[in-house]
């Protein structure tokens, strides 16, 4: 049994793997004449993902164009009629498993993410097949009405989330009296085995004013190319992001409408 929210601020959750591989130093792309191994990997991976129900393939980089090393080339989604709240992306040195609303819990999403990881590990070409991976987990939340509860994003950040931003008189004395400073706060927090980066920014969610919180936890040490080890690392990152979110959001817990959720046995 776990607690989920009927009105969560989540926009997207991204589990991310990166690794090193063949590339010429200083060149951030694979030129068309050298992309054979990557294209073979893409072909095998889309076949495996199709067998899992992710039959809709979107090519983000047109065939014949240079492939950016650290950006996705392909995106796969579930077939028409199936839930569309998960997708996967793959590039020459990047893999992501993404969840969007309605996202219920990490416990429910992790087995799906693992299938994508297993498909990736089965098709990476040599010498990348045995290369360790860097693991990161990212949550993007948009706090808008009714979660703002009538506050501006800046005031919500300060009074509800408890992130105080002090502006000295040397700046405020030049400000328009009736205006409030815009919001852009970036934090980098060292962890025992990684780094947590959080950015708060005033923005839009759809056409609504919102405070956007972008939280990313990455692990310093690379992880062996093993699905179990990778999922453990992602699980540790999720424990941190979850704890931070739950504590920050205590003042608006009722507005998020918590409810008990029990995952069905599969």
PDB file of C-alpha atoms in Angstrom:
ATOM      1  CA  UNK A   1       0.000   0.000   0.000  1.00  0.00           C
ATOM      2  CA  UNK A   2       1.334   3.418  -0.936  1.00  0.00           C
ATOM      3  CA  UNK A   3       0.052   6.983  -1.136  1.00  0.00           C
ATOM      4  CA  UNK A   4      -0.628   8.578  -4.505  1.00  0.00           C
ATOM      5  CA  UNK A   5      -2.203  11.905  -5.391  1.00  0.00           C
ATOM      6  CA  UNK A   6      -5.290  12.563  -7.481  1.00  0.00           C
ATOM      7  CA  UNK A   7      -4.016  16.065  -8.277  1.00  0.00           C
ATOM      8  CA  UNK A   8      -0.222  15.756  -8.502  1.00  0.00           C
ATOM      9  CA  UNK A   9       2.032  18.435 -10.013  1.00  0.00           C
ATOM     10  CA  UNK A  10       4.008  15.885 -12.050  1.00  0.00           C
ATOM     11  CA  UNK A  11       4.652  16.755 -15.685  1.00  0.00           C
ATOM     12  CA  UNK A  12       7.232  14.075 -16.486  1.00  0.00           C
ATOM     13  CA  UNK A  13       9.569  11.587 -14.840  1.00  0.00           C
ATOM     14  CA  UNK A  14      12.707  10.580 -16.741  1.00  0.00           C
ATOM     15  CA  UNK A  15      15.011   7.668 -15.921  1.00  0.00           C
ATOM     16  CA  UNK A  16      18.225   8.270 -17.840  1.00  0.00           C
ATOM     17  CA  UNK A  17      21.248   6.161 -18.782  1.00  0.00           C
ATOM     18  CA  UNK A  18      24.360   7.476 -20.525  1.00  0.00           C
ATOM     19  CA  UNK A  19      27.554   5.726 -21.542  1.00  0.00           C
ATOM     20  CA  UNK A  20      30.761   6.314 -23.462  1.00  0.00           C
ATOM     21  CA  UNK A  21      31.411   4.767 -26.843  1.00  0.00           C
ATOM     22  CA  UNK A  22      33.015   5.167 -30.218  1.00  0.00           C
ATOM     23  CA  UNK A  23      33.461   8.791 -31.207  1.00  0.00           C
ATOM     24  CA  UNK A  24      36.187  11.071 -32.400  1.00  0.00           C
ATOM     25  CA  UNK A  25      37.463  13.396 -29.713  1.00  0.00           C
ATOM     26  CA  UNK A  26      35.831  16.800 -29.840  1.00  0.00           C
ATOM     27  CA  UNK A  27      33.144  15.777 -32.342  1.00  0.00           C
ATOM     28  CA  UNK A  28      29.664  15.682 -30.739  1.00  0.00           C
ATOM     29  CA  UNK A  29      28.026  13.721 -33.571  1.00  0.00           C
ATOM     30  CA  UNK A  30      28.418  10.477 -35.497  1.00  0.00           C
ATOM     31  CA  UNK A  31      28.705  11.346 -39.209  1.00  0.00           C
ATOM     32  CA  UNK A  32      26.478   9.455 -41.663  1.00  0.00           C
ATOM     33  CA  UNK A  33      29.341   7.303 -42.947  1.00  0.00           C
ATOM     34  CA  UNK A  34      30.133   5.943 -39.482  1.00  0.00           C
ATOM     35  CA  UNK A  35      26.687   5.355 -38.031  1.00  0.00           C
ATOM     36  CA  UNK A  36      26.259   1.710 -39.074  1.00  0.00           C
ATOM     37  CA  UNK A  37      26.610   0.199 -35.562  1.00  0.00           C
ATOM     38  CA  UNK A  38      24.215   2.776 -34.110  1.00  0.00           C
ATOM     39  CA  UNK A  39      21.639   2.150 -36.832  1.00  0.00           C
ATOM     40  CA  UNK A  40      21.890  -1.608 -36.254  1.00  0.00           C
ATOM     41  CA  UNK A  41      21.313  -0.991 -32.537  1.00  0.00           C
ATOM     42  CA  UNK A  42      18.265   1.143 -33.305  1.00  0.00           C
ATOM     43  CA  UNK A  43      16.801  -1.533 -35.581  1.00  0.00           C
ATOM     44  CA  UNK A  44      17.228  -4.312 -33.031  1.00  0.00           C
ATOM     45  CA  UNK A  45      15.972  -2.165 -30.170  1.00  0.00           C
ATOM     46  CA  UNK A  46      12.788  -1.072 -31.945  1.00  0.00           C
ATOM     47  CA  UNK A  47      12.062  -4.719 -32.765  1.00  0.00           C
ATOM     48  CA  UNK A  48      12.418  -5.686 -29.105  1.00  0.00           C
ATOM     49  CA  UNK A  49      10.337  -2.738 -27.931  1.00  0.00           C
ATOM     50  CA  UNK A  50       7.694  -3.524 -30.537  1.00  0.00           C
ATOM     51  CA  UNK A  51       7.391  -7.002 -29.062  1.00  0.00           C
ATOM     52  CA  UNK A  52       6.656  -5.308 -25.721  1.00  0.00           C
ATOM     53  CA  UNK A  53       3.829  -3.288 -27.270  1.00  0.00           C
ATOM     54  CA  UNK A  54       5.797  -0.136 -28.098  1.00  0.00           C
ATOM     55  CA  UNK A  55       5.022  -0.274 -31.797  1.00  0.00           C
ATOM     56  CA  UNK A  56       4.788   3.435 -32.611  1.00  0.00           C
ATOM     57  CA  UNK A  57       8.292   4.607 -33.652  1.00  0.00           C
ATOM     58  CA  UNK A  58       9.153   8.267 -34.132  1.00  0.00           C
ATOM     59  CA  UNK A  59      12.462   9.136 -35.772  1.00  0.00           C
ATOM     60  CA  UNK A  60      13.745  12.385 -34.225  1.00  0.00           C
ATOM     61  CA  UNK A  61      16.851  12.642 -36.437  1.00  0.00           C
ATOM     62  CA  UNK A  62      16.164  12.049 -40.157  1.00  0.00           C
ATOM     63  CA  UNK A  63      18.051   9.182 -41.835  1.00  0.00           C
ATOM     64  CA  UNK A  64      21.278  10.351 -43.430  1.00  0.00           C
ATOM     65  CA  UNK A  65      21.834  13.154 -40.929  1.00  0.00           C
ATOM     66  CA  UNK A  66      24.639  13.177 -38.327  1.00  0.00           C
ATOM     67  CA  UNK A  67      23.554  11.567 -35.056  1.00  0.00           C
ATOM     68  CA  UNK A  68      24.034  13.706 -31.913  1.00  0.00           C
ATOM     69  CA  UNK A  69      25.872  11.575 -29.367  1.00  0.00           C
ATOM     70  CA  UNK A  70      23.974  12.619 -26.259  1.00  0.00           C
ATOM     71  CA  UNK A  71      20.495  13.226 -27.655  1.00  0.00           C
ATOM     72  CA  UNK A  72      17.717  10.794 -28.614  1.00  0.00           C
ATOM     73  CA  UNK A  73      17.413   9.585 -32.186  1.00  0.00           C
ATOM     74  CA  UNK A  74      14.302   7.450 -31.706  1.00  0.00           C
ATOM     75  CA  UNK A  75      11.197   7.589 -29.547  1.00  0.00           C
ATOM     76  CA  UNK A  76       8.827   4.658 -29.104  1.00  0.00           C
ATOM     77  CA  UNK A  77       5.306   4.724 -27.708  1.00  0.00           C
ATOM     78  CA  UNK A  78       2.692   2.080 -27.111  1.00  0.00           C
ATOM     79  CA  UNK A  79       0.384   1.025 -29.903  1.00  0.00           C
ATOM     80  CA  UNK A  80      -2.878   2.872 -30.495  1.00  0.00           C
ATOM     81  CA  UNK A  81      -5.520   2.135 -27.895  1.00  0.00           C
ATOM     82  CA  UNK A  82      -3.001   1.340 -25.147  1.00  0.00           C
ATOM     83  CA  UNK A  83      -2.204   3.734 -22.277  1.00  0.00           C
ATOM     84  CA  UNK A  84       0.081   6.515 -23.500  1.00  0.00           C
ATOM     85  CA  UNK A  85       1.691   7.445 -20.163  1.00  0.00           C
ATOM     86  CA  UNK A  86       5.062   5.792 -20.853  1.00  0.00           C
ATOM     87  CA  UNK A  87       7.587   6.130 -23.658  1.00  0.00           C
ATOM     88  CA  UNK A  88      11.226   5.296 -24.329  1.00  0.00           C
ATOM     89  CA  UNK A  89      13.977   7.129 -26.194  1.00  0.00           C
ATOM     90  CA  UNK A  90      17.312   5.951 -27.559  1.00  0.00           C
ATOM     91  CA  UNK A  91      20.334   7.703 -29.015  1.00  0.00           C
ATOM     92  CA  UNK A  92      23.909   6.604 -29.726  1.00  0.00           C
ATOM     93  CA  UNK A  93      24.889   7.065 -26.062  1.00  0.00           C
ATOM     94  CA  UNK A  94      21.607   7.866 -24.343  1.00  0.00           C
ATOM     95  CA  UNK A  95      18.565   5.912 -23.161  1.00  0.00           C
ATOM     96  CA  UNK A  96      15.538   7.269 -21.322  1.00  0.00           C
ATOM     97  CA  UNK A  97      12.393   5.740 -19.874  1.00  0.00           C
ATOM     98  CA  UNK A  98       9.747   8.435 -19.441  1.00  0.00           C
ATOM     99  CA  UNK A  99       6.497   8.511 -17.491  1.00  0.00           C
ATOM    100  CA  UNK A 100       3.777  11.136 -17.794  1.00  0.00           C
ATOM    101  CA  UNK A 101       0.365  11.511 -16.120  1.00  0.00           C
ATOM    102  CA  UNK A 102      -1.439   9.475 -15.078  1.00  0.00           C
ATOM    103  CA  UNK A 103       1.721   8.301 -13.267  1.00  0.00           C
ATOM    104  CA  UNK A 104       0.743   6.376 -10.148  1.00  0.00           C
ATOM    105  CA  UNK A 105       3.910   5.181  -8.458  1.00  0.00           C
ATOM    106  CA  UNK A 106       7.529   4.178  -8.946  1.00  0.00           C
ATOM    107  CA  UNK A 107       6.571   0.652  -7.874  1.00  0.00           C
ATOM    108  CA  UNK A 108       4.242   0.436 -10.853  1.00  0.00           C
ATOM    109  CA  UNK A 109       6.605   2.095 -13.345  1.00  0.00           C
ATOM    110  CA  UNK A 110       9.882   0.368 -12.409  1.00  0.00           C
ATOM    111  CA  UNK A 111       9.045  -3.032 -14.002  1.00  0.00           C
ATOM    112  CA  UNK A 112       8.183  -1.257 -17.263  1.00  0.00           C
ATOM    113  CA  UNK A 113      11.401   0.758 -17.157  1.00  0.00           C
ATOM    114  CA  UNK A 114      13.371  -2.412 -16.503  1.00  0.00           C
ATOM    115  CA  UNK A 115      12.047  -4.040 -19.683  1.00  0.00           C
ATOM    116  CA  UNK A 116      13.354  -1.100 -21.678  1.00  0.00           C
ATOM    117  CA  UNK A 117      16.728  -1.330 -19.914  1.00  0.00           C
ATOM    118  CA  UNK A 118      16.953  -5.045 -20.672  1.00  0.00           C
ATOM    119  CA  UNK A 119      16.163  -4.390 -24.336  1.00  0.00           C
ATOM    120  CA  UNK A 120      18.926  -1.766 -24.443  1.00  0.00           C
ATOM    121  CA  UNK A 121      21.550  -3.992 -22.819  1.00  0.00           C
ATOM    122  CA  UNK A 122      20.753  -6.767 -25.286  1.00  0.00           C
ATOM    123  CA  UNK A 123      21.504  -4.654 -28.371  1.00  0.00           C
ATOM    124  CA  UNK A 124      24.357  -2.256 -27.567  1.00  0.00           C
ATOM    125  CA  UNK A 125      27.164  -2.863 -30.079  1.00  0.00           C
ATOM    126  CA  UNK A 126      30.751  -3.665 -29.177  1.00  0.00           C
ATOM    127  CA  UNK A 127      32.707  -2.193 -27.499  1.00  0.00           C
ATOM    128  CA  UNK A 128      29.789  -0.421 -25.826  1.00  0.00           C
ATOM    129  CA  UNK A 129      28.071  -3.676 -24.869  1.00  0.00           C
ATOM    130  CA  UNK A 130      30.214  -3.976 -21.751  1.00  0.00           C
ATOM    131  CA  UNK A 131      30.543  -0.249 -21.021  1.00  0.00           C
ATOM    132  CA  UNK A 132      29.232   0.887 -17.618  1.00  0.00           C
ATOM    133  CA  UNK A 133      26.451   3.459 -17.526  1.00  0.00           C
ATOM    134  CA  UNK A 134      25.841   6.720 -15.701  1.00  0.00           C
ATOM    135  CA  UNK A 135      22.437   6.726 -14.010  1.00  0.00           C
ATOM    136  CA  UNK A 136      20.167   9.697 -13.290  1.00  0.00           C
ATOM    137  CA  UNK A 137      16.532  10.205 -12.344  1.00  0.00           C
ATOM    138  CA  UNK A 138      14.697  13.436 -13.076  1.00  0.00           C
ATOM    139  CA  UNK A 139      11.285  14.736 -12.016  1.00  0.00           C
ATOM    140  CA  UNK A 140       9.635  17.788 -13.572  1.00  0.00           C
ATOM    141  CA  UNK A 141       6.723  19.211 -11.566  1.00  0.00           C
ATOM    142  CA  UNK A 142       4.490  22.190 -12.295  1.00  0.00           C
ATOM    143  CA  UNK A 143       2.781  23.778  -9.304  1.00  0.00           C
ATOM    144  CA  UNK A 144      -0.230  25.676 -10.670  1.00  0.00           C
ATOM    145  CA  UNK A 145      -3.738  26.367  -9.443  1.00  0.00           C
ATOM    146  CA  UNK A 146      -5.228  25.070  -7.243  1.00  0.00           C
ATOM    147  CA  UNK A 147      -1.853  24.115  -5.734  1.00  0.00           C
ATOM    148  CA  UNK A 148      -0.632  27.732  -5.819  1.00  0.00           C
ATOM    149  CA  UNK A 149      -3.691  28.592  -3.738  1.00  0.00           C
ATOM    150  CA  UNK A 150      -3.856  32.107  -5.151  1.00  0.00           C
ATOM    151  CA  UNK A 151      -0.163  32.885  -4.694  1.00  0.00           C
ATOM    152  CA  UNK A 152       2.331  34.040  -7.287  1.00  0.00           C
ATOM    153  CA  UNK A 153       5.025  31.454  -8.116  1.00  0.00           C
ATOM    154  CA  UNK A 154       7.637  33.518  -6.239  1.00  0.00           C
ATOM    155  CA  UNK A 155       5.502  33.750  -3.117  1.00  0.00           C
ATOM    156  CA  UNK A 156       4.620  30.047  -3.331  1.00  0.00           C
ATOM    157  CA  UNK A 157       8.313  29.169  -3.529  1.00  0.00           C
ATOM    158  CA  UNK A 158       9.056  31.245  -0.455  1.00  0.00           C
ATOM    159  CA  UNK A 159       6.054  30.707   1.798  1.00  0.00           C
ATOM    160  CA  UNK A 160       4.864  27.213   0.853  1.00  0.00           C
ATOM    161  CA  UNK A 161       7.968  25.327  -0.247  1.00  0.00           C
ATOM    162  CA  UNK A 162      10.184  27.228   2.180  1.00  0.00           C
ATOM    163  CA  UNK A 163      12.858  28.227  -0.328  1.00  0.00           C
ATOM    164  CA  UNK A 164      13.843  31.735   0.725  1.00  0.00           C
ATOM    165  CA  UNK A 165      15.530  34.028  -1.773  1.00  0.00           C
ATOM    166  CA  UNK A 166      17.036  37.127  -0.203  1.00  0.00           C
ATOM    167  CA  UNK A 167      17.414  40.170  -2.457  1.00  0.00           C
ATOM    168  CA  UNK A 168      19.613  42.958  -1.068  1.00  0.00           C
ATOM    169  CA  UNK A 169      18.540  46.618  -1.029  1.00  0.00           C
ATOM    170  CA  UNK A 170      21.175  47.399  -3.668  1.00  0.00           C
ATOM    171  CA  UNK A 171      18.856  45.612  -6.096  1.00  0.00           C
ATOM    172  CA  UNK A 172      15.394  46.178  -4.654  1.00  0.00           C
ATOM    173  CA  UNK A 173      15.766  49.969  -4.457  1.00  0.00           C
ATOM    174  CA  UNK A 174      15.825  50.028  -8.268  1.00  0.00           C
ATOM    175  CA  UNK A 175      12.826  47.741  -8.688  1.00  0.00           C
ATOM    176  CA  UNK A 176       9.385  48.888  -9.725  1.00  0.00           C
ATOM    177  CA  UNK A 177       7.427  49.213  -6.456  1.00  0.00           C
ATOM    178  CA  UNK A 178       4.419  47.209  -7.635  1.00  0.00           C
ATOM    179  CA  UNK A 179       6.405  44.441  -9.352  1.00  0.00           C
ATOM    180  CA  UNK A 180       7.690  41.175  -7.934  1.00  0.00           C
ATOM    181  CA  UNK A 181      11.039  39.730  -9.070  1.00  0.00           C
ATOM    182  CA  UNK A 182      10.867  36.752 -11.402  1.00  0.00           C
ATOM    183  CA  UNK A 183      11.759  33.303 -10.157  1.00  0.00           C
ATOM    184  CA  UNK A 184      14.848  31.350 -11.180  1.00  0.00           C
ATOM    185  CA  UNK A 185      16.674  29.448  -8.439  1.00  0.00           C
ATOM    186  CA  UNK A 186      19.267  26.745  -9.089  1.00  0.00           C
ATOM    187  CA  UNK A 187      20.736  24.489  -6.415  1.00  0.00           C
ATOM    188  CA  UNK A 188      23.452  21.839  -6.653  1.00  0.00           C
ATOM    189  CA  UNK A 189      23.619  19.607  -3.585  1.00  0.00           C
ATOM    190  CA  UNK A 190      26.439  17.052  -3.132  1.00  0.00           C
ATOM    191  CA  UNK A 191      25.189  13.640  -2.004  1.00  0.00           C
ATOM    192  CA  UNK A 192      27.029  10.716  -0.474  1.00  0.00           C
ATOM    193  CA  UNK A 193      27.263   9.028  -3.884  1.00  0.00           C
ATOM    194  CA  UNK A 194      26.129  11.641  -6.369  1.00  0.00           C
ATOM    195  CA  UNK A 195      24.588  15.048  -6.918  1.00  0.00           C
ATOM    196  CA  UNK A 196      21.096  16.490  -6.625  1.00  0.00           C
ATOM    197  CA  UNK A 197      20.335  19.461  -8.859  1.00  0.00           C
ATOM    198  CA  UNK A 198      17.108  21.400  -8.407  1.00  0.00           C
ATOM    199  CA  UNK A 199      15.864  24.313 -10.442  1.00  0.00           C
ATOM    200  CA  UNK A 200      12.821  26.417  -9.594  1.00  0.00           C
ATOM    201  CA  UNK A 201      11.550  28.678 -12.347  1.00  0.00           C
ATOM    202  CA  UNK A 202       8.445  30.692 -13.065  1.00  0.00           C
ATOM    203  CA  UNK A 203       6.787  29.413 -16.213  1.00  0.00           C
ATOM    204  CA  UNK A 204       3.670  28.079 -17.870  1.00  0.00           C
ATOM    205  CA  UNK A 205       1.996  24.693 -17.683  1.00  0.00           C
ATOM    206  CA  UNK A 206      -0.306  24.718 -20.651  1.00  0.00           C
ATOM    207  CA  UNK A 207      -1.575  28.281 -20.493  1.00  0.00           C
ATOM    208  CA  UNK A 208      -1.493  28.515 -16.688  1.00  0.00           C
ATOM    209  CA  UNK A 209       1.092  30.331 -14.580  1.00  0.00           C
ATOM    210  CA  UNK A 210       3.142  27.817 -12.609  1.00  0.00           C
ATOM    211  CA  UNK A 211       6.250  27.277 -10.557  1.00  0.00           C
ATOM    212  CA  UNK A 212       8.297  24.639 -12.394  1.00  0.00           C
ATOM    213  CA  UNK A 213      10.476  22.420 -10.214  1.00  0.00           C
ATOM    214  CA  UNK A 214      13.074  20.350 -12.091  1.00  0.00           C
ATOM    215  CA  UNK A 215      14.849  17.896  -9.781  1.00  0.00           C
ATOM    216  CA  UNK A 216      17.614  15.564 -11.002  1.00  0.00           C
ATOM    217  CA  UNK A 217      19.598  13.063  -8.931  1.00  0.00           C
ATOM    218  CA  UNK A 218      22.649  11.518 -10.577  1.00  0.00           C
ATOM    219  CA  UNK A 219      25.075   8.924  -9.281  1.00  0.00           C
ATOM    220  CA  UNK A 220      28.795   9.688  -9.294  1.00  0.00           C
ATOM    221  CA  UNK A 221      30.032   6.148  -9.848  1.00  0.00           C
ATOM    222  CA  UNK A 222      29.202   4.348 -13.076  1.00  0.00           C
ATOM    223  CA  UNK A 223      27.015   1.253 -12.833  1.00  0.00           C
ATOM    224  CA  UNK A 224      27.801  -2.105 -14.373  1.00  0.00           C
ATOM    225  CA  UNK A 225      25.695  -2.965 -17.450  1.00  0.00           C
ATOM    226  CA  UNK A 226      23.310  -5.192 -15.529  1.00  0.00           C
ATOM    227  CA  UNK A 227      19.568  -4.545 -15.312  1.00  0.00           C
ATOM    228  CA  UNK A 228      19.356  -5.394 -11.621  1.00  0.00           C
ATOM    229  CA  UNK A 229      22.241  -3.073 -10.708  1.00  0.00           C
ATOM    230  CA  UNK A 230      20.820  -0.261 -12.833  1.00  0.00           C
ATOM    231  CA  UNK A 231      17.360  -0.550 -11.284  1.00  0.00           C
ATOM    232  CA  UNK A 232      18.881  -0.525  -7.791  1.00  0.00           C
ATOM    233  CA  UNK A 233      20.698   2.710  -8.628  1.00  0.00           C
ATOM    234  CA  UNK A 234      17.510   4.251 -10.001  1.00  0.00           C
ATOM    235  CA  UNK A 235      15.661   3.089  -6.900  1.00  0.00           C
ATOM    236  CA  UNK A 236      18.153   4.863  -4.655  1.00  0.00           C
ATOM    237  CA  UNK A 237      17.750   8.047  -6.679  1.00  0.00           C
ATOM    238  CA  UNK A 238      13.993   7.735  -6.456  1.00  0.00           C
ATOM    239  CA  UNK A 239      14.158   7.385  -2.661  1.00  0.00           C
ATOM    240  CA  UNK A 240      15.926  10.755  -2.489  1.00  0.00           C
ATOM    241  CA  UNK A 241      13.643  12.586  -4.924  1.00  0.00           C
ATOM    242  CA  UNK A 242      10.560  11.142  -3.237  1.00  0.00           C
ATOM    243  CA  UNK A 243      11.693  12.156   0.243  1.00  0.00           C
ATOM    244  CA  UNK A 244      12.512  15.693  -0.900  1.00  0.00           C
ATOM    245  CA  UNK A 245       9.195  16.113  -2.708  1.00  0.00           C
ATOM    246  CA  UNK A 246       7.084  14.719   0.128  1.00  0.00           C
ATOM    247  CA  UNK A 247       8.701  16.999   2.710  1.00  0.00           C
ATOM    248  CA  UNK A 248       8.572  20.126   0.547  1.00  0.00           C
ATOM    249  CA  UNK A 249       4.926  19.555  -0.355  1.00  0.00           C
ATOM    250  CA  UNK A 250       3.559  18.938   3.151  1.00  0.00           C
ATOM    251  CA  UNK A 251       1.730  22.318   3.189  1.00  0.00           C
ATOM    252  CA  UNK A 252      -0.226  21.425   0.028  1.00  0.00           C
ATOM    253  CA  UNK A 253      -0.760  17.714   0.704  1.00  0.00           C
ATOM    254  CA  UNK A 254      -4.535  18.123   1.029  1.00  0.00           C
ATOM    255  CA  UNK A 255      -4.717  20.122  -2.207  1.00  0.00           C
ATOM    256  CA  UNK A 256      -2.971  17.241  -4.014  1.00  0.00           C
ATOM    257  CA  UNK A 257      -5.749  14.913  -2.767  1.00  0.00           C
ATOM    258  CA  UNK A 258      -3.816  11.937  -1.349  1.00  0.00           C
ATOM    259  CA  UNK A 259      -5.298   8.484  -1.532  1.00  0.00           C
ATOM    260  CA  UNK A 260      -4.149   4.965  -0.729  1.00  0.00           C
ATOM    261  CA  UNK A 261      -3.144   2.867  -3.714  1.00  0.00           C
ATOM    262  CA  UNK A 262      -2.431  -0.837  -3.852  1.00  0.00           C
ATOM    263  CA  UNK A 263      -0.758  -2.203  -6.962  1.00  0.00           C
ATOM    264  CA  UNK A 264      -2.477  -5.141  -8.598  1.00  0.00           C
ATOM    265  CA  UNK A 265      -0.564  -8.387  -8.661  1.00  0.00           C
ATOM    266  CA  UNK A 266       0.733  -9.240 -12.130  1.00  0.00           C
TER     267      UNK A 266
END
